[in-house]
PDB file of C-alpha atoms in Angstrom:
ATOM      1  CA  MET A   9      16.518 108.225 -15.258  1.00 53.00           C
ATOM      2  CA  ASP A  10      12.940 108.012 -14.945  1.00 57.00           C
ATOM      3  CA  LYS A  11      11.286 110.486 -17.179  1.00 59.00           C
ATOM      4  CA  GLU A  12       8.076 110.580 -15.490  1.00 61.00           C
ATOM      5  CA  LYS A  13       9.817 111.577 -12.087  1.00 73.00           C
ATOM      6  CA  LEU A  14      12.010 114.113 -13.807  1.00 82.00           C
ATOM      7  CA  ILE A  15       9.812 115.916 -16.266  1.00 81.00           C
ATOM      8  CA  GLN A  16       6.800 117.825 -15.411  1.00 76.00           C
ATOM      9  CA  GLU A  17       4.128 119.935 -17.476  1.00 79.00           C
ATOM     10  CA  ALA A  18       5.616 123.171 -17.754  1.00 80.00           C
ATOM     11  CA  TYR A  19       4.282 126.667 -17.510  1.00 88.00           C
ATOM     12  CA  LEU A  20       4.922 128.169 -20.921  1.00 91.00           C
ATOM     13  CA  VAL A  21       6.176 131.911 -21.167  1.00 92.00           C
ATOM     14  CA  ALA A  22       6.446 132.788 -24.973  1.00 94.00           C
ATOM     15  CA  HIS A  23       7.750 136.184 -26.331  1.00 93.00           C
ATOM     16  CA  LYS A  24       7.736 137.204 -30.120  1.00 93.00           C
ATOM     17  CA  ILE A  25      10.926 139.447 -30.274  1.00 94.00           C
ATOM     18  CA  GLU A  26      11.036 141.975 -33.016  1.00 93.00           C
ATOM     19  CA  GLU A  27      14.285 143.319 -34.526  1.00 93.00           C
ATOM     20  CA  ASN A  28      16.118 145.504 -32.202  1.00 90.00           C
ATOM     21  CA  GLY A  29      19.066 147.591 -33.997  1.00 87.00           C
ATOM     22  CA  ASN A  30      21.510 145.298 -35.143  1.00 93.00           C
ATOM     23  CA  PHE A  31      19.841 142.255 -33.821  1.00 96.00           C
ATOM     24  CA  PRO A  32      17.646 140.503 -36.185  1.00 97.00           C
ATOM     25  CA  ASN A  33      15.896 138.474 -33.429  1.00 97.00           C
ATOM     26  CA  ASN A  34      13.159 136.471 -34.861  1.00 93.00           C
ATOM     27  CA  PRO A  35       9.523 138.136 -35.417  1.00 84.00           C
ATOM     28  CA  THR A  36       8.119 134.775 -36.771  1.00 91.00           C
ATOM     29  CA  LEU A  37       9.202 132.131 -33.975  1.00 95.00           C
ATOM     30  CA  PRO A  38       8.449 133.137 -30.404  1.00 96.00           C
ATOM     31  CA  LEU A  39      11.179 132.602 -27.498  1.00 97.00           C
ATOM     32  CA  MET A  40       9.793 129.921 -25.370  1.00 97.00           C
ATOM     33  CA  ILE A  41      10.496 129.590 -21.605  1.00 97.00           C
ATOM     34  CA  TYR A  42       9.208 126.208 -20.159  1.00 96.00           C
ATOM     35  CA  LYS A  43       9.094 127.245 -16.361  1.00 96.00           C
ATOM     36  CA  GLY A  44       9.815 124.460 -13.796  1.00 93.00           C
ATOM     37  CA  THR A  45      10.165 121.588 -16.353  1.00 94.00           C
ATOM     38  CA  PHE A  46      12.818 119.527 -14.540  1.00 94.00           C
ATOM     39  CA  ARG A  47      12.329 118.214 -11.217  1.00 93.00           C
ATOM     40  CA  LEU A  48      16.102 117.713 -10.526  1.00 92.00           C
ATOM     41  CA  HIS A  49      17.113 115.773  -7.340  1.00 89.00           C
ATOM     42  CA  PRO A  50      20.313 116.179  -5.407  1.00 90.00           C
ATOM     43  CA  ASP A  51      21.872 113.219  -7.232  1.00 91.00           C
ATOM     44  CA  ASP A  52      21.162 114.307 -10.621  1.00 93.00           C
ATOM     45  CA  THR A  53      24.091 115.736 -12.657  1.00 95.00           C
ATOM     46  CA  GLU A  54      24.165 118.017 -15.833  1.00 97.00           C
ATOM     47  CA  GLU A  55      24.178 114.710 -17.663  1.00 96.00           C
ATOM     48  CA  THR A  56      20.683 114.175 -16.784  1.00 95.00           C
ATOM     49  CA  ILE A  57      19.501 117.190 -18.782  1.00 97.00           C
ATOM     50  CA  LYS A  58      21.837 116.300 -21.643  1.00 97.00           C
ATOM     51  CA  ARG A  59      20.336 112.897 -21.821  1.00 96.00           C
ATOM     52  CA  VAL A  60      16.812 114.347 -22.153  1.00 96.00           C
ATOM     53  CA  PHE A  61      17.770 116.474 -25.029  1.00 97.00           C
ATOM     54  CA  ALA A  62      19.956 114.003 -26.678  1.00 97.00           C
ATOM     55  CA  GLN A  63      16.860 111.601 -26.707  1.00 96.00           C
ATOM     56  CA  ASN A  64      14.881 114.320 -28.510  1.00 96.00           C
ATOM     57  CA  GLY A  65      17.586 114.987 -31.109  1.00 97.00           C
ATOM     58  CA  TYR A  66      19.265 118.080 -29.322  1.00 98.00           C
ATOM     59  CA  THR A  67      23.030 117.282 -29.236  1.00 97.00           C
ATOM     60  CA  ASN A  68      26.376 119.110 -29.552  1.00 98.00           C
ATOM     61  CA  ALA A  69      25.862 119.826 -25.810  1.00 98.00           C
ATOM     62  CA  TRP A  70      27.808 122.068 -23.503  1.00 98.00           C
ATOM     63  CA  ILE A  71      27.642 122.878 -19.765  1.00 98.00           C
ATOM     64  CA  ASP A  72      28.583 126.543 -18.624  1.00 98.00           C
ATOM     65  CA  GLY A  73      26.889 129.722 -18.052  1.00 97.00           C
ATOM     66  CA  ILE A  74      25.353 132.331 -20.391  1.00 98.00           C
ATOM     67  CA  PHE A  75      27.710 135.085 -21.963  1.00 97.00           C
ATOM     68  CA  ASP A  76      27.456 138.482 -20.237  1.00 97.00           C
ATOM     69  CA  TYR A  77      27.264 140.046 -23.746  1.00 97.00           C
ATOM     70  CA  HIS A  78      24.620 140.178 -26.335  1.00 97.00           C
ATOM     71  CA  HIS A  79      24.949 137.516 -29.041  1.00 98.00           C
ATOM     72  CA  TYR A  80      23.016 135.425 -31.269  1.00 98.00           C
ATOM     73  CA  HIS A  81      23.251 132.382 -33.444  1.00 98.00           C
ATOM     74  CA  SER A  82      22.190 132.899 -37.118  1.00 98.00           C
ATOM     75  CA  ASN A  83      22.389 129.241 -38.290  1.00 98.00           C
ATOM     76  CA  THR A  84      20.660 127.262 -35.600  1.00 98.00           C
ATOM     77  CA  HIS A  85      18.075 127.169 -32.781  1.00 98.00           C
ATOM     78  CA  GLU A  86      19.242 126.620 -29.320  1.00 98.00           C
ATOM     79  CA  VAL A  87      17.874 124.886 -26.119  1.00 98.00           C
ATOM     80  CA  MET A  88      19.289 125.437 -22.734  1.00 98.00           C
ATOM     81  CA  GLY A  89      18.094 123.851 -19.425  1.00 98.00           C
ATOM     82  CA  VAL A  90      19.033 125.439 -16.328  1.00 98.00           C
ATOM     83  CA  PHE A  91      20.687 122.933 -13.979  1.00 98.00           C
ATOM     84  CA  CYS A  92      21.534 124.986 -10.920  1.00 97.00           C
ATOM     85  CA  GLY A  93      21.268 128.693  -9.672  1.00 98.00           C
ATOM     86  CA  LYS A  94      19.275 131.633 -11.049  1.00 98.00           C
ATOM     87  CA  ALA A  95      19.916 134.228 -13.562  1.00 98.00           C
ATOM     88  CA  ASP A  96      18.347 137.276 -15.002  1.00 98.00           C
ATOM     89  CA  VAL A  97      18.796 137.122 -18.811  1.00 98.00           C
ATOM     90  CA  GLN A  98      17.798 139.607 -21.368  1.00 98.00           C
ATOM     91  CA  PHE A  99      16.594 138.511 -24.773  1.00 98.00           C
ATOM     92  CA  GLY A 100      16.297 140.496 -28.004  1.00 97.00           C
ATOM     93  CA  GLY A 101      19.178 143.250 -27.328  1.00 96.00           C
ATOM     94  CA  ASP A 102      19.374 146.469 -25.316  1.00 92.00           C
ATOM     95  CA  HIS A 103      15.727 146.955 -25.155  1.00 90.00           C
ATOM     96  CA  GLY A 104      14.621 143.283 -25.170  1.00 95.00           C
ATOM     97  CA  VAL A 105      12.718 141.508 -22.430  1.00 96.00           C
ATOM     98  CA  CYS A 106      14.453 140.280 -19.297  1.00 97.00           C
ATOM     99  CA  ILE A 107      13.485 136.793 -17.761  1.00 97.00           C
ATOM    100  CA  GLU A 108      14.409 135.426 -14.434  1.00 98.00           C
ATOM    101  CA  LEU A 109      15.508 131.686 -15.021  1.00 98.00           C
ATOM    102  CA  ASP A 110      15.569 129.216 -12.273  1.00 97.00           C
ATOM    103  CA  LYS A 111      16.829 125.664 -11.733  1.00 97.00           C
ATOM    104  CA  GLY A 112      14.584 123.360 -13.866  1.00 96.00           C
ATOM    105  CA  ASP A 113      13.635 125.846 -16.475  1.00 97.00           C
ATOM    106  CA  VAL A 114      14.162 125.259 -20.094  1.00 98.00           C
ATOM    107  CA  ILE A 115      14.579 127.986 -22.748  1.00 98.00           C
ATOM    108  CA  ILE A 116      14.153 127.398 -26.497  1.00 98.00           C
ATOM    109  CA  ILE A 117      15.957 130.354 -28.352  1.00 98.00           C
ATOM    110  CA  PRO A 118      14.961 130.703 -32.004  1.00 98.00           C
ATOM    111  CA  ALA A 119      17.771 131.469 -34.491  1.00 98.00           C
ATOM    112  CA  GLY A 120      18.612 135.222 -34.394  1.00 98.00           C
ATOM    113  CA  VAL A 121      17.470 135.988 -30.951  1.00 98.00           C
ATOM    114  CA  ALA A 122      19.972 137.832 -29.035  1.00 98.00           C
ATOM    115  CA  HIS A 123      20.561 136.716 -25.280  1.00 98.00           C
ATOM    116  CA  LYS A 124      22.855 138.210 -22.598  1.00 98.00           C
ATOM    117  CA  LYS A 125      23.099 137.285 -18.818  1.00 98.00           C
ATOM    118  CA  LEU A 126      22.587 140.342 -16.862  1.00 98.00           C
ATOM    119  CA  ASN A 127      23.354 138.768 -13.444  1.00 98.00           C
ATOM    120  CA  SER A 128      23.337 135.498 -11.574  1.00 98.00           C
ATOM    121  CA  THR A 129      23.955 133.558  -8.559  1.00 98.00           C
ATOM    122  CA  ASP A 130      27.468 132.087  -8.447  1.00 98.00           C
ATOM    123  CA  ASP A 131      26.297 128.445  -9.107  1.00 97.00           C
ATOM    124  CA  PHE A 132      24.157 129.500 -12.127  1.00 98.00           C
ATOM    125  CA  THR A 133      24.791 126.559 -14.651  1.00 98.00           C
ATOM    126  CA  VAL A 134      23.066 125.559 -17.909  1.00 98.00           C
ATOM    127  CA  VAL A 135      23.084 122.882 -20.363  1.00 98.00           C
ATOM    128  CA  GLY A 136      22.835 123.873 -23.880  1.00 98.00           C
ATOM    129  CA  ALA A 137      22.376 121.894 -27.154  1.00 98.00           C
ATOM    130  CA  TYR A 138      21.160 122.238 -30.750  1.00 98.00           C
ATOM    131  CA  PRO A 139      18.758 120.427 -32.923  1.00 98.00           C
ATOM    132  CA  ASN A 140      20.349 117.586 -34.712  1.00 95.00           C
ATOM    133  CA  GLY A 141      23.658 118.555 -33.165  1.00 95.00           C
ATOM    134  CA  LEU A 142      24.317 121.515 -35.434  1.00 94.00           C
ATOM    135  CA  ASP A 143      27.472 123.536 -34.945  1.00 95.00           C
ATOM    136  CA  TYR A 144      26.532 126.937 -34.068  1.00 96.00           C
ATOM    137  CA  ASP A 145      28.025 130.342 -35.102  1.00 97.00           C
ATOM    138  CA  ILE A 146      28.052 133.361 -32.592  1.00 97.00           C
ATOM    139  CA  LYS A 147      27.072 136.854 -33.980  1.00 98.00           C
ATOM    140  CA  TYR A 148      27.432 139.985 -31.815  1.00 97.00           C
ATOM    141  CA  GLY A 149      25.092 142.622 -33.276  1.00 96.00           C
ATOM    142  CA  LYS A 150      27.525 144.291 -35.478  1.00 96.00           C
ATOM    143  CA  ALA A 151      26.194 146.136 -38.629  1.00 95.00           C
ATOM    144  CA  GLU A 152      28.323 144.285 -40.916  1.00 96.00           C
ATOM    145  CA  GLU A 153      27.154 140.937 -39.886  1.00 96.00           C
ATOM    146  CA  ARG A 154      23.622 141.641 -41.784  1.00 94.00           C
ATOM    147  CA  PRO A 155      22.093 141.103 -44.108  1.00 93.00           C
ATOM    148  CA  GLU A 156      24.021 137.846 -44.468  1.00 96.00           C
ATOM    149  CA  ALA A 157      22.848 136.827 -41.131  1.00 96.00           C
ATOM    150  CA  ASP A 158      19.188 137.657 -41.867  1.00 96.00           C
ATOM    151  CA  GLU A 159      19.472 135.473 -45.003  1.00 96.00           C
ATOM    152  CA  THR A 160      20.906 132.326 -42.934  1.00 97.00           C
ATOM    153  CA  ILE A 161      18.192 132.842 -40.205  1.00 97.00           C
ATOM    154  CA  ALA A 162      15.655 132.640 -42.889  1.00 95.00           C
ATOM    155  CA  LYS A 163      17.008 129.209 -44.070  1.00 96.00           C
ATOM    156  CA  VAL A 164      16.974 127.649 -40.569  1.00 97.00           C
ATOM    157  CA  LYS A 165      14.427 124.920 -40.450  1.00 95.00           C
ATOM    158  CA  ASN A 166      12.035 124.240 -37.444  1.00 95.00           C
ATOM    159  CA  PRO A 167      13.300 121.217 -35.389  1.00 96.00           C
ATOM    160  CA  ASP A 168      11.596 117.653 -35.701  1.00 94.00           C
ATOM    161  CA  SER A 169      11.041 117.393 -32.046  1.00 96.00           C
ATOM    162  CA  ASP A 170      10.492 119.359 -28.763  1.00 96.00           C
ATOM    163  CA  PRO A 171      13.598 119.274 -26.749  1.00 97.00           C
ATOM    164  CA  VAL A 172      11.913 117.918 -23.812  1.00 95.00           C
ATOM    165  CA  TYR A 173       8.632 116.313 -24.807  1.00 93.00           C
ATOM    166  CA  GLY A 174       9.885 114.892 -28.076  1.00 93.00           C
ATOM    167  CA  SER A 175       6.808 114.443 -30.457  1.00 90.00           C
ATOM    168  CA  LYS A 176       4.474 116.344 -28.093  1.00 87.00           C
ATOM    169  CA  GLY A 177       5.011 119.736 -26.547  1.00 86.00           C
ATOM    170  CA  HIS A 178       4.703 123.439 -26.848  1.00 89.00           C
ATOM    171  CA  LEU A 179       7.264 123.739 -29.731  1.00 93.00           C
ATOM    172  CA  PHE A 180       4.752 122.159 -32.169  1.00 90.00           C
ATOM    173  CA  GLU A 181       1.870 124.515 -31.091  1.00 88.00           C
ATOM    174  CA  CYS A 182       3.900 127.522 -31.114  1.00 91.00           C
ATOM    175  CA  TRP A 183       6.333 127.150 -33.961  1.00 92.00           C
ATOM    176  CA  TYR A 184       4.192 124.987 -36.294  1.00 86.00           C
ATOM    177  CA  ASN A 185       0.545 125.807 -35.317  1.00 81.00           C
ATOM    178  CA  GLN A 186       1.544 129.567 -34.415  1.00 79.00           C
ATOM    179  CA  ASN A 187      -0.870 129.054 -31.410  1.00 78.00           C
ATOM    180  CA  CYS A 188       1.149 130.466 -28.241  1.00 78.00           C
ATOM    181  CA  GLU A 189      -1.137 131.924 -25.701  1.00 66.00           C
ATOM    182  CA  ASN A 190       1.525 134.501 -24.196  1.00 60.00           C
ATOM    183  CA  VAL A 191       2.651 135.833 -27.424  1.00 53.00           C
TER     184      VAL A 191
END
């Protein structure tokens, strides 16, 4: 894997997503989409994305699609890299933002931000992982999940590295320096 040929400087799309009904979302840390990060070649596999994430401290990886119902994780942030296909994904609950995800995109989802696949091509596949390999919970936006979920989200620490760029990258600009252009 030649990182210089695989990874290119991505176009950043960032959204702060406020509370939406029973979804706490994350008004402090923006959702970040790195458009066109990976230049995947025909001989690349999902393992290619897994390796990049693992090199930067994001493990406990999985390969699949995105659930077609709103859900969120209260105890960890999540990163996903689109390996194949495209999908429309809604972030933030019923009134949240809809984003088209394409092959090569990377999505960094802050703890608490709801996400749901609205539609996709049949081949849509993502690789997901978590900072420091944390095990994740799944919350569904039920009223009884809060305020405990809010307390858990507040305790989640920022990752030590960007899932793609390591010690550099937009994660530091947006989450540590709170300097995102698109927010």
